[in-house]
XYZ file of C-alpha atoms in Angstrom:
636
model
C 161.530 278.535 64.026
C 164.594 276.538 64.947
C 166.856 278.669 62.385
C 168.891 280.423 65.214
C 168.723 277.460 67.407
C 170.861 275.548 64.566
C 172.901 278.582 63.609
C 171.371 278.424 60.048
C 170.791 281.399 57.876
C 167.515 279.856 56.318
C 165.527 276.727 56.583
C 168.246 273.818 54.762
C 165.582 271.718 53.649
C 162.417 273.707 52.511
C 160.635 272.212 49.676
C 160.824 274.909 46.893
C 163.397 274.486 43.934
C 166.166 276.403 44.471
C 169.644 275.834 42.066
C 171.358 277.022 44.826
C 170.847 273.460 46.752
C 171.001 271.453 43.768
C 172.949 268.348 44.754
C 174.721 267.039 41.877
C 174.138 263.162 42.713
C 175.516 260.966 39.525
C 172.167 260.702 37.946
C 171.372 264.265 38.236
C 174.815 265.214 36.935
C 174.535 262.902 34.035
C 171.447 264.453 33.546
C 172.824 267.495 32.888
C 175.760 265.980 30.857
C 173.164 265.016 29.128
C 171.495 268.245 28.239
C 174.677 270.014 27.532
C 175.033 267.472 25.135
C 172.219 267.631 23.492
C 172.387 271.548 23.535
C 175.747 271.655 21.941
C 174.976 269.182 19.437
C 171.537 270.900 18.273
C 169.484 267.685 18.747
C 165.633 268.668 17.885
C 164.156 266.680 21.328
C 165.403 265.725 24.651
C 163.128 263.769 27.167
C 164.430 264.078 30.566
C 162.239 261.810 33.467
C 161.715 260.928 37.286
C 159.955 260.209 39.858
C 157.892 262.786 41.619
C 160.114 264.617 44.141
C 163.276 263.623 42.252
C 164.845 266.843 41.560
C 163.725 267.080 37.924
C 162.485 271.303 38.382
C 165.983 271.902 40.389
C 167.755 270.657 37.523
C 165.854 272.382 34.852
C 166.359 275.483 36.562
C 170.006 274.764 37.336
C 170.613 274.220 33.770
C 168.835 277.321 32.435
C 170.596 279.561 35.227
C 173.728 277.850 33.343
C 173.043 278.479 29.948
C 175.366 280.871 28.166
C 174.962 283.873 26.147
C 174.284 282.122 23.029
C 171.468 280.657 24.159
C 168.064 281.985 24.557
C 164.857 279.656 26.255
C 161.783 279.505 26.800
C 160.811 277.609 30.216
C 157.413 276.708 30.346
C 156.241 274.917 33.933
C 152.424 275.009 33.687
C 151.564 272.995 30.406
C 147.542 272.735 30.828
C 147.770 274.679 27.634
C 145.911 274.174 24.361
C 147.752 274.439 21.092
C 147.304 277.961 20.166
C 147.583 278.989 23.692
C 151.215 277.063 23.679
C 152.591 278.919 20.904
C 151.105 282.262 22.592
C 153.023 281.450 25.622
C 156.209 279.958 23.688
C 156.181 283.841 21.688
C 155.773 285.441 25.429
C 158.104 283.888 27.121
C 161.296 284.273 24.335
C 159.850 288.228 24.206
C 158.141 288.084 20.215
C 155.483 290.561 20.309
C 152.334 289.631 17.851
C 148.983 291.355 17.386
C 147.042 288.417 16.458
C 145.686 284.977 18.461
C 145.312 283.711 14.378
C 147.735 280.377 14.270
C 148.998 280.738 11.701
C 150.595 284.044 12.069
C 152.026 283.230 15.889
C 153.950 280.479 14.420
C 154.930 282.745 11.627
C 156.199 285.093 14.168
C 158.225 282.693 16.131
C 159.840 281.111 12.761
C 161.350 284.803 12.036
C 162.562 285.089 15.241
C 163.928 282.149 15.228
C 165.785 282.630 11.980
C 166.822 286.149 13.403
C 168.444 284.169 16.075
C 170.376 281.672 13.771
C 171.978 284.545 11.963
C 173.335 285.527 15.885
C 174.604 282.557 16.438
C 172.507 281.888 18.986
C 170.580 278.606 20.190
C 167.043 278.976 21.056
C 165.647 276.332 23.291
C 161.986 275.574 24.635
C 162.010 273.510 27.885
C 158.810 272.110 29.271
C 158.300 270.384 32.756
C 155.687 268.577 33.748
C 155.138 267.403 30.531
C 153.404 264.378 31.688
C 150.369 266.800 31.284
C 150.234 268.021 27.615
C 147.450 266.823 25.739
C 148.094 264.846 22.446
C 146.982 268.185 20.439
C 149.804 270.160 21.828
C 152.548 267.249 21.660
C 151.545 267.382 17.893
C 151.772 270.889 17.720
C 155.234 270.502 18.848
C 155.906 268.227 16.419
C 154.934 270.635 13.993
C 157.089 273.771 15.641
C 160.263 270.565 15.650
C 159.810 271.199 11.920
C 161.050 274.755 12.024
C 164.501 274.313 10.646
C 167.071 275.167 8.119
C 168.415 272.290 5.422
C 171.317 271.502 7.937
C 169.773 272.380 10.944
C 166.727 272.936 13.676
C 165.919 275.925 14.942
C 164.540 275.087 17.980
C 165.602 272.480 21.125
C 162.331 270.985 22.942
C 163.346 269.501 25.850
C 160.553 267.722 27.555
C 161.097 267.127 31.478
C 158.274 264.863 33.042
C 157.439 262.039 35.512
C 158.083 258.671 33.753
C 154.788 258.194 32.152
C 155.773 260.816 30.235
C 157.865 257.762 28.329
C 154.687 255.813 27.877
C 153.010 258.464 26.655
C 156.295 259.324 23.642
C 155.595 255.294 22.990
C 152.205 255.418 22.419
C 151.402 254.558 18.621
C 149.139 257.144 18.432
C 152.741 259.538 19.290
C 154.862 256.971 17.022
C 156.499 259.976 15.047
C 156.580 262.622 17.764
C 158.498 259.387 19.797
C 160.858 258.636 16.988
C 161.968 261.986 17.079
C 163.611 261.737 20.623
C 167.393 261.252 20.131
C 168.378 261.783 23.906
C 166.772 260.100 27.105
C 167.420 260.023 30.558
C 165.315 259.196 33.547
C 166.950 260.320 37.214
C 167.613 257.978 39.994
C 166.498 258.250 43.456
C 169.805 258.732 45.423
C 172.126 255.808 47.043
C 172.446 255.489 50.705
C 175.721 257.749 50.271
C 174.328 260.131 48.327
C 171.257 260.753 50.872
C 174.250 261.468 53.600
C 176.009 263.904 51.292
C 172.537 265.550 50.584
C 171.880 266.412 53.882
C 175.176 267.128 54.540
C 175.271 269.505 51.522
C 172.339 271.246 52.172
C 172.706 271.897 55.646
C 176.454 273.026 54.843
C 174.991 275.744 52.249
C 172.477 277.090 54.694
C 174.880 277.809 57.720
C 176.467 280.098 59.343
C 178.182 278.621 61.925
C 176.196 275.081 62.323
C 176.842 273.116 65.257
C 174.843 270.523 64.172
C 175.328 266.595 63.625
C 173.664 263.669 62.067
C 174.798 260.684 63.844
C 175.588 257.909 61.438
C 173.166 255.722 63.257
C 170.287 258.585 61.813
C 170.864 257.999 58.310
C 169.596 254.608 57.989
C 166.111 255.654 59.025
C 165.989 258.386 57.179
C 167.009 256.694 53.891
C 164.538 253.757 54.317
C 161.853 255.906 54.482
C 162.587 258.489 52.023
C 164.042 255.665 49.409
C 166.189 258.611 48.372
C 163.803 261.059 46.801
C 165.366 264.511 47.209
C 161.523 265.860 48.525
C 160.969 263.000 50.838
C 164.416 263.302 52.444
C 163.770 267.303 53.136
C 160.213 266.410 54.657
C 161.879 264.026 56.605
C 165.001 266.034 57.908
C 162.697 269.367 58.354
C 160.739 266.645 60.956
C 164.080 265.853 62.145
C 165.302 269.230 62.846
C 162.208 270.560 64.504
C 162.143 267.365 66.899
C 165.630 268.029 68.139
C 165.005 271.841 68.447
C 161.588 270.692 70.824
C 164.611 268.591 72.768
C 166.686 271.277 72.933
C 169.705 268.806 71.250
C 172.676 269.962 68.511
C 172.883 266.068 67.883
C 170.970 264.216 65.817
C 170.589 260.836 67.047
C 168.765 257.212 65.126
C 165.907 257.461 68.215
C 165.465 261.586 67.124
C 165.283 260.185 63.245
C 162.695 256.991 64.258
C 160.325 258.957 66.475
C 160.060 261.681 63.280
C 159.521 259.437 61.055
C 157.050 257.650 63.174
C 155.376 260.758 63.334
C 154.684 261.550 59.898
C 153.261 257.904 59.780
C 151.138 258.989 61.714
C 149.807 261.668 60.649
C 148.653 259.844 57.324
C 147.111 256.791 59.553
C 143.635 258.178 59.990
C 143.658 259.076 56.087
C 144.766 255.303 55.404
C 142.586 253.742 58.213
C 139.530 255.447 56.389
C 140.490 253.984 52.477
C 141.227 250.865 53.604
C 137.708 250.823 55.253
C 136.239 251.999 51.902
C 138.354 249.193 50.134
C 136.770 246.205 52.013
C 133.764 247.518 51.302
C 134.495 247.812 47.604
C 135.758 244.989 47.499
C 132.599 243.169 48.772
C 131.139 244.657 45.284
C 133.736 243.079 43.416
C 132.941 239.811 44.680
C 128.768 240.644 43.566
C 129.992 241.910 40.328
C 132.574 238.206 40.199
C 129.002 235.986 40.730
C 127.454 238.198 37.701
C 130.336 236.996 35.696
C 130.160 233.867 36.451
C 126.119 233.933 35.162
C 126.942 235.559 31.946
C 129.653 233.060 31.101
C 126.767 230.556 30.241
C 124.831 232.741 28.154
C 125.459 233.345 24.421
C 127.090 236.289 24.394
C 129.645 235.854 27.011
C 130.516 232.841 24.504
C 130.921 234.830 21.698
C 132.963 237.274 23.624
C 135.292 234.432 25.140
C 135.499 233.221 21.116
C 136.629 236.716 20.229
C 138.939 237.238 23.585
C 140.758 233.763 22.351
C 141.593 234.915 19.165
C 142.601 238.188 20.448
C 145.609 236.347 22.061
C 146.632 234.326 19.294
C 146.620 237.142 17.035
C 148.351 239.630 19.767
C 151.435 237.988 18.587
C 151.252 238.795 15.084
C 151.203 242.587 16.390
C 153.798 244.789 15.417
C 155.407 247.041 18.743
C 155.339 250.945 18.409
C 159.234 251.527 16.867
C 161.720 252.491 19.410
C 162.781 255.849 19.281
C 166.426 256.492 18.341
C 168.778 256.372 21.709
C 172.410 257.627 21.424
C 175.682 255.631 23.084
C 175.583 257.181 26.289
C 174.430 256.435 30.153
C 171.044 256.983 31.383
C 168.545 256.004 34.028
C 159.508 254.437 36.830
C 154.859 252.659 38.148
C 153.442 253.514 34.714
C 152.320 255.522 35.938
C 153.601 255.559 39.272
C 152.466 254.086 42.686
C 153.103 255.112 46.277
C 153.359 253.821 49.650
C 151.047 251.365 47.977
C 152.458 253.034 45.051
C 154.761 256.597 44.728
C 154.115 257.464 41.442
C 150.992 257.685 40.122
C 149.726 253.999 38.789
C 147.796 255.370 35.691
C 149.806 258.232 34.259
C 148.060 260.426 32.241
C 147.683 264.143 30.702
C 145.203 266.520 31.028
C 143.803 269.199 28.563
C 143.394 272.846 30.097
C 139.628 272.264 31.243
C 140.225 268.597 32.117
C 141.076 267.594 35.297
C 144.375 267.866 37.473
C 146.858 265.838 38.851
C 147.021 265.429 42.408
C 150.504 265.259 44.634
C 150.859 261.701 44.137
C 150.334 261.886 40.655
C 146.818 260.573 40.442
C 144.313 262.554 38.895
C 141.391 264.750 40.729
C 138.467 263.913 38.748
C 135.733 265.682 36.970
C 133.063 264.332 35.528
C 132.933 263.207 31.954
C 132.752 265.982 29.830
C 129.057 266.134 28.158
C 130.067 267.595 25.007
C 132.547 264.860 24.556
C 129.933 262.205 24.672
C 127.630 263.957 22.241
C 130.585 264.054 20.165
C 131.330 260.699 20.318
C 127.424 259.360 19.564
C 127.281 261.874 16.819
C 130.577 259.673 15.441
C 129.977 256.120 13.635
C 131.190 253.781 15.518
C 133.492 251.418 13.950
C 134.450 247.790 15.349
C 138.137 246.849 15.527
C 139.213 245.300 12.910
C 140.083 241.801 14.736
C 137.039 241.785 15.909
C 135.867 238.307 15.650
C 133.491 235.978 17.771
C 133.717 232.984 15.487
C 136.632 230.825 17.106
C 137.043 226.710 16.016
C 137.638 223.719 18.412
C 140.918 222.995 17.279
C 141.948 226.558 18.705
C 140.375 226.068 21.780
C 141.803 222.734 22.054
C 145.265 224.519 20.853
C 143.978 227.000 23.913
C 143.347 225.141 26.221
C 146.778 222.548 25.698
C 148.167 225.869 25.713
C 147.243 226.974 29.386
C 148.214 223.685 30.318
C 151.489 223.918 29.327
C 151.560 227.522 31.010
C 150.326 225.548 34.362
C 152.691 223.103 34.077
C 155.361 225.354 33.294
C 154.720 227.352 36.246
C 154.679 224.712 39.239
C 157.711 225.443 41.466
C 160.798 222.858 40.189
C 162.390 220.351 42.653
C 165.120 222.598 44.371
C 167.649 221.203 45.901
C 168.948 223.885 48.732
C 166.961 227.042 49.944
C 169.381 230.375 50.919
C 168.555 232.777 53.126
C 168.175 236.988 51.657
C 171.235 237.811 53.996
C 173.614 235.169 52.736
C 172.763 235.701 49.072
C 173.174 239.210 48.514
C 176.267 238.779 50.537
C 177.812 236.247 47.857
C 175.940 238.432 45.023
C 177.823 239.356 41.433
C 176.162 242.722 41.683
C 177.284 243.772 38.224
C 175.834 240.874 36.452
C 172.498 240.248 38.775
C 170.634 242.605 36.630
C 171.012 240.765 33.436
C 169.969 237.460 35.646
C 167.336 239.014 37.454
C 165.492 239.710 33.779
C 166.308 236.360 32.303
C 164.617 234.326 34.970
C 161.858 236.766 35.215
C 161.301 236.409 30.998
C 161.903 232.708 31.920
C 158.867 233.308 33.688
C 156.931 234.595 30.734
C 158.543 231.715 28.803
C 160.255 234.879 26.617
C 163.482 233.819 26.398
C 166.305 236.946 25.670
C 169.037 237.618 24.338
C 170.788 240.967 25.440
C 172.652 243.242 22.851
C 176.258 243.679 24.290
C 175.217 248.045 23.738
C 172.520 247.818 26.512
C 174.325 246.221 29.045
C 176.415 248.849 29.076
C 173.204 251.247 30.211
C 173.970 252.498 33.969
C 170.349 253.372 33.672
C 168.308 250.132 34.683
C 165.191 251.141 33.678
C 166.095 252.130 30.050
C 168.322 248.955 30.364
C 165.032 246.781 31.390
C 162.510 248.220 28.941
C 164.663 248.180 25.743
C 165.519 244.546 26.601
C 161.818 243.319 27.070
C 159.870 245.578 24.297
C 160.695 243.834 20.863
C 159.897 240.859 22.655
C 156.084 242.274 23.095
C 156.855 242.540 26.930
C 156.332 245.880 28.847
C 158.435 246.674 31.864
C 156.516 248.754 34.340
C 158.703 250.454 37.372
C 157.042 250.771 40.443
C 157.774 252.030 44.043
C 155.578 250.486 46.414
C 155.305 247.409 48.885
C 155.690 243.803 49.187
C 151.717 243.911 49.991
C 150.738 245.748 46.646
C 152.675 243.373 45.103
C 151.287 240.349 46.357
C 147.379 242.072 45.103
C 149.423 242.706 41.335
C 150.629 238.956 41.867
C 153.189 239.358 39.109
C 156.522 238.048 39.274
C 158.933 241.179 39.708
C 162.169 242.150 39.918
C 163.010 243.934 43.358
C 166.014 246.039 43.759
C 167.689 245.030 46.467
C 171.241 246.814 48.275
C 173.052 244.402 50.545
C 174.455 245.046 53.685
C 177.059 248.442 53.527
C 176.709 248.155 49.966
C 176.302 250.979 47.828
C 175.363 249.557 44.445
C 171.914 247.373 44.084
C 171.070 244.195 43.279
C 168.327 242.563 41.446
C 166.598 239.295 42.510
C 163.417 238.059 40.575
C 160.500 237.426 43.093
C 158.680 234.261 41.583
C 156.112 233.091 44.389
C 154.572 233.780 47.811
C 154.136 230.942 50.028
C 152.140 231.733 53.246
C 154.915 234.447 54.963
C 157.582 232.942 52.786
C 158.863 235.225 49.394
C 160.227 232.671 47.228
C 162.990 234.379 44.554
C 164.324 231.900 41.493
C 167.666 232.492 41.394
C 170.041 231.850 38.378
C 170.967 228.643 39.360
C 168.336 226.558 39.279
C 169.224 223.854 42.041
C 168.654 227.193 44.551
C 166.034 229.500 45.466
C 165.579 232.106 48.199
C 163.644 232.372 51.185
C 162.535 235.552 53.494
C 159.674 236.901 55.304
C 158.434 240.538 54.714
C 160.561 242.193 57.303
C 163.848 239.972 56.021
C 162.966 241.894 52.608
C 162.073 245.087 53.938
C 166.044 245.515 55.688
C 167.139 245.539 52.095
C 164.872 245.992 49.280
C 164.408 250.082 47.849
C 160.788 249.608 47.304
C 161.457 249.793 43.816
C 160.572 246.755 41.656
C 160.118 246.165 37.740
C 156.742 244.424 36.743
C 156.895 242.551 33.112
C 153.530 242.260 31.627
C 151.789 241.604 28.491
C 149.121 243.735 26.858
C 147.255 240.637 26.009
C 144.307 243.040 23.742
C 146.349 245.488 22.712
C 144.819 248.598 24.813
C 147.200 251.042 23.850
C 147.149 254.791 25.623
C 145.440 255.608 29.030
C 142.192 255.568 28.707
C 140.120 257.871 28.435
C 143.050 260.583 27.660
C 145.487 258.830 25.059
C 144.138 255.862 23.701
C 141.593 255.419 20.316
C 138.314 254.044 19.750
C 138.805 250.201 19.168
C 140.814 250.330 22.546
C 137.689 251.514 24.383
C 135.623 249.018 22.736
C 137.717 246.881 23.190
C 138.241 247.679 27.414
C 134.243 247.428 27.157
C 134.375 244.086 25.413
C 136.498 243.365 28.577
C 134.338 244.747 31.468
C 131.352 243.279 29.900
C 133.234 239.433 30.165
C 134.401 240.333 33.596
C 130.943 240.888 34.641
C 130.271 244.382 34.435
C 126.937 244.064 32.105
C 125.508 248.113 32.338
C 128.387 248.788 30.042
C 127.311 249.675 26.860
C 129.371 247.915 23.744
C 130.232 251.459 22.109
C 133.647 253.630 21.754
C 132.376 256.171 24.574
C 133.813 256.568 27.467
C 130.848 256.919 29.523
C 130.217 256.655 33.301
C 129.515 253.441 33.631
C 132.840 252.310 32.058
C 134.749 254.754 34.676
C 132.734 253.148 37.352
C 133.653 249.720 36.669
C 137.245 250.640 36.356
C 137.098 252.329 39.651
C 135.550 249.308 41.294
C 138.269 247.135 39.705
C 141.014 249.716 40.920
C 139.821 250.004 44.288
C 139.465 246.130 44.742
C 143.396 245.772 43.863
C 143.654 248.859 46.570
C 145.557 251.093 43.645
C 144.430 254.456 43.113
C 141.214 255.126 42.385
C 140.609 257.360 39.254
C 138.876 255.718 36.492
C 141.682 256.216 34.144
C 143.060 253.250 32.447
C 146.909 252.719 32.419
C 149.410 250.448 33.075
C 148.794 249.179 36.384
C 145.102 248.935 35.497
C 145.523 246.985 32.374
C 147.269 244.522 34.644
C 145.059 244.105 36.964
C 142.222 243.595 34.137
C 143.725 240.941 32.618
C 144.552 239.390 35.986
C 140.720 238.953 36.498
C 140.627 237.121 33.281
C 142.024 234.040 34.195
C 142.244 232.766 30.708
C 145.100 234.698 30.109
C 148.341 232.737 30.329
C 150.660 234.750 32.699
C 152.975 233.556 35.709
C 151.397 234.004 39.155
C 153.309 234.741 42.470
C 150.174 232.950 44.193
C 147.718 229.904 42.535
């Protein structure tokens, strides 16, 4: 439409994944610096992850596009496969002909041609995106194909290219020695402010012919606030952009052509949002019925037992031993849990669908189904077998020890006598940006009263999320990364670390957000004779929207429910729902409705996204409605 007007030869910013616009940012060429590593070192697996709309399918295609003539791939994008169906595709793609759908003899097939290929000299690599989706059956079936190799070598590369769940999911114990067999990671970065100029620069540069078009500085700014530099939001954005100024007739982009775009895709999602939040209040309203049944059942026997048995579960959650970490190699790299969106980008819960299960939605949530029938017959036909810790026996002396316990944790948390209160503006302005990550995470473990000690090899991580979640695991501490807002995170009402870029500046900073007080954000800072003070839209003028969340998984629900997880996790997420009030859920390892239900109610009370699965996000909010559990608070 506005191609001629602009002098362009083709749309600059359409949203399909071209190599020919792939902007190398720093993340996304250390991402491939990263690959080509791996390639030329014949490492077995590669996980490569990022936000949805990062740039991760631009890359992968920009690498294969790249690949030499030693190489041959395989570049599989739709992974709703089951196992055999995998190794049908694998065979397909790389060109192996077979006249059989019998296991055995596919892989057979593929391990000669493999072997054919070694004798070439040539390097035969499978690539998978959107890996966040394979099922637990095929990830094990890859594990099995990793094992095609010679006495000095593999014969195949898996590289596995997913949202960052995808991490979560290569953690899981259940995964423990597909996880421990990744030797390279990397997870991409949104862009910096200058990188979202060069973008749009780039892009509009590679699809003129003789552009007379300009971005005032003063358009930028907008742009980049909204978009929080994902590559796909900043094209949606600059396609509004460009079709506004063609309506006005105007070769100039100005910050007022930028705003009133932007404005307008709000907009356009208002009616959608006024409806949900609607349909939240009302939910919500439930919540508080369902919070009065809990408060009956916590006088009858069995929520006593339960209590007993949720008490030792935290004493003993310390003696648990933490999935090992997989092996990472010397060298740079780069998330929501499942992500959030404007509320929360990428999807909260993370999870991975079978073939006939259901499918992920844009934001990364899923589009449920119901529970699959066959499943639960399954399931019944199955003893059912009660975790192991599974106690409800509990003494006075450890509830005293309990109770002295969450005392302490009270005590610990009430707000220290500070001496001088700083304003956002004049911190971040005075900020040691190169060592406020390291100080962001020790007051926030403060807060967990986790003290840490950081190996001198990890600070020297450019990527902060690897940096933050290597840091925290051994000390039973999960770091979840998040894009969202100030509001979701006063409904999480966990401490978090915000990322924060100060005035001009190009690098962020990290500031641990401690406690709300009526408008006022209160952030401890290192020094603790000095905190800092803003309101919403103080915050707003610098922060990303990307913050780190530590939390504990108090019970030990491992997986996401009801995809990746095993059976003394649901009972145990039952066990839960059942003290929380939710007393039509049956004490079983099922998965039934009524368990998806109660999750849902609990998911739409917090206003994350509603899907019944449990992840993350959802295990924090679960064991935020168990007071019991001792964890800082942002508000009493």
């Amino acid at each position: 439409m506005y191609e001629n007007f602009f002098g362009f030869k083709e749309k600059p910013f359409k949203l399909v994944p071209n190599p020919d616009y792939l902007f190398l940012s720093k993340s996304h060429e250390e991402a491939l610096a990263h690959l080509n590593y791996a390639l030329s070192q014949g490492d077995g697996f590669v996980e490569i992850t990022g936000e949805v709309g990062t740039g991760k399918t631009t890359l992968c295609r920009a690498f294969l596009e790249n690949l030499d003539d030693d190489a041959v791939a395989a570049y599989i994008f739709n992974p709703k496969l089951g196992p055999r169906q995998l190794i049908k595709t694998i065979n397909d793609e790389l060109g192996i002909r077979y006249n059989t759908d019998n296991t055995k003899n596919l892989i057979d097939n593929l391990n000669n041609f493999l072997i054919l290929q070694k004798t070439r000299r040539k390097k035969v690599i499978l690539l998978i995106d959107e890996a966040q989706n394979l099922s637990n059956n095929v990830l094990e079936q890859l594990r099995l194909l990793s094992n095609l190799e010679t006495s000095k070598e593999k014969l195949l590369q898996i590289i596995l290219v997913g949202q960052p769940e995808l991490s979560d999911i290569l953690d899981s114990h259940e995964l423990r020695q597909l996880g421990q067999r990744i030797t390279l990671r990397y997870h991409l970065s949104p862009l910096t402010p200058k990188e979202c100029v060069d973008y749009i620069q780039y892009r509009i540069d590679i699809a003129s012919q003789k552009s007379g078009l300009k971005f005032d500085r003063a358009a930028y700014r907008p742009i980049y606030k909204y978009s929080r530099g994902i590559p796909r939001v900043i094209n949606i954005v600059c396609d509004r952009v460009l079709l506004t100024a063609f309506g006005l007739s105007k070769t100039s982009i100005t910050g007022k052509i930028a705003r009133d775009s932007i404005k307008e895709l709000k907009s356009r999602g208002a009616s959608r949002n006024f409806v949900l939040l609607d349909w939240k209040k009302i939910t919500a309203l439930c919540g508080a019925a369902f919070a009065i049944l809990a408060a009956a059942i916590f006088h009858q026997p069995l929520g006593q037992g339960i209590q007993s048995w949720f008490n030792q579960m935290q004493n003993r959650q310390i003696e648990a031993k933490a999935p090992e970490e997989p092996v990472l190699k010397p060298t740079a790299a780069s998330d929501p849990s499942g992500v959030q969106d404007d509320g929360l980008v990428a999807s909260e819960d993370s999870h991975q669908d079978d073939a006939d299960d259901s499918t992920l939605t844009a934001s990364g949530e899923a589009d449920l189904n119901p529970v699959d029938k066959s499943d639960l017959r399954a399931a019944k036909d199955t003893k059912m077998s009660i975790p192991q810790n599974y106690d409800t026996e509990f003494s006075d002396e450890t509830i005293l020890a309990s109770s002295a316990s969450q005392q302490e944790a009270e005590d610990y948390a009430q707000e220290p006598d500070r001496s001088e209160t700083i304003k956002l503006a004049d911190y971040l302005t005075a900020m040691d940006i190169r060592a406020s990550r390291y100080l962001a995470l020790q007051v926030a473990m403060d807060l967990w009263q986790t003290p840490i000690e950081v190996q001198p090899y990890l600070n020297s991580l450019d990527d902060d999320q690897a940096f933050f979640r290597l840091t925290t695991k051994p000390k039973g501490v999960f770091m979840h990364r998040i894009e969202t807002s100030l509001e979701m995170l006063k409904r999480l009402n966990l401490p978090a670390i915000l990322e924060l870029f100060p005035t001009g500046g190009e690098e962020p900073g990290y500031l641990t957000l401690s406690k709300i007080e009526g408008r006022n954000f209160i952030f401890n800072s290192p020094d603790e004779n000095k905190v800092v003070a803003a309101d919403a839209d103080q915050i707003y003028l610098y922060w990303s929207g990307v913050a780190y969340l530590p939390w504990k998984n108090f019970l030990s629900i491992w997986g996401i429910i009801p995809k990746r997880s095993n059976k003394d996790s649901i009972i145990t997420l039952k066990l839960l729902l059942h003290e929380l009030g939710f007393s039509d859920v049956e004490i079983n390892d099922e998965y039934d409705n009524w368990t998806r239900q109660a999750i849902e109610e609990v998911q739409a009370k917090y206003g994350i996204p509603v899907d019944g699965f449990v992840g993350p996000l959802t295990k924090m909010i679960l064991y935020q409605e168990k007071e019991s559990f001792e964890m800082p608070r942002l508000t009493n």
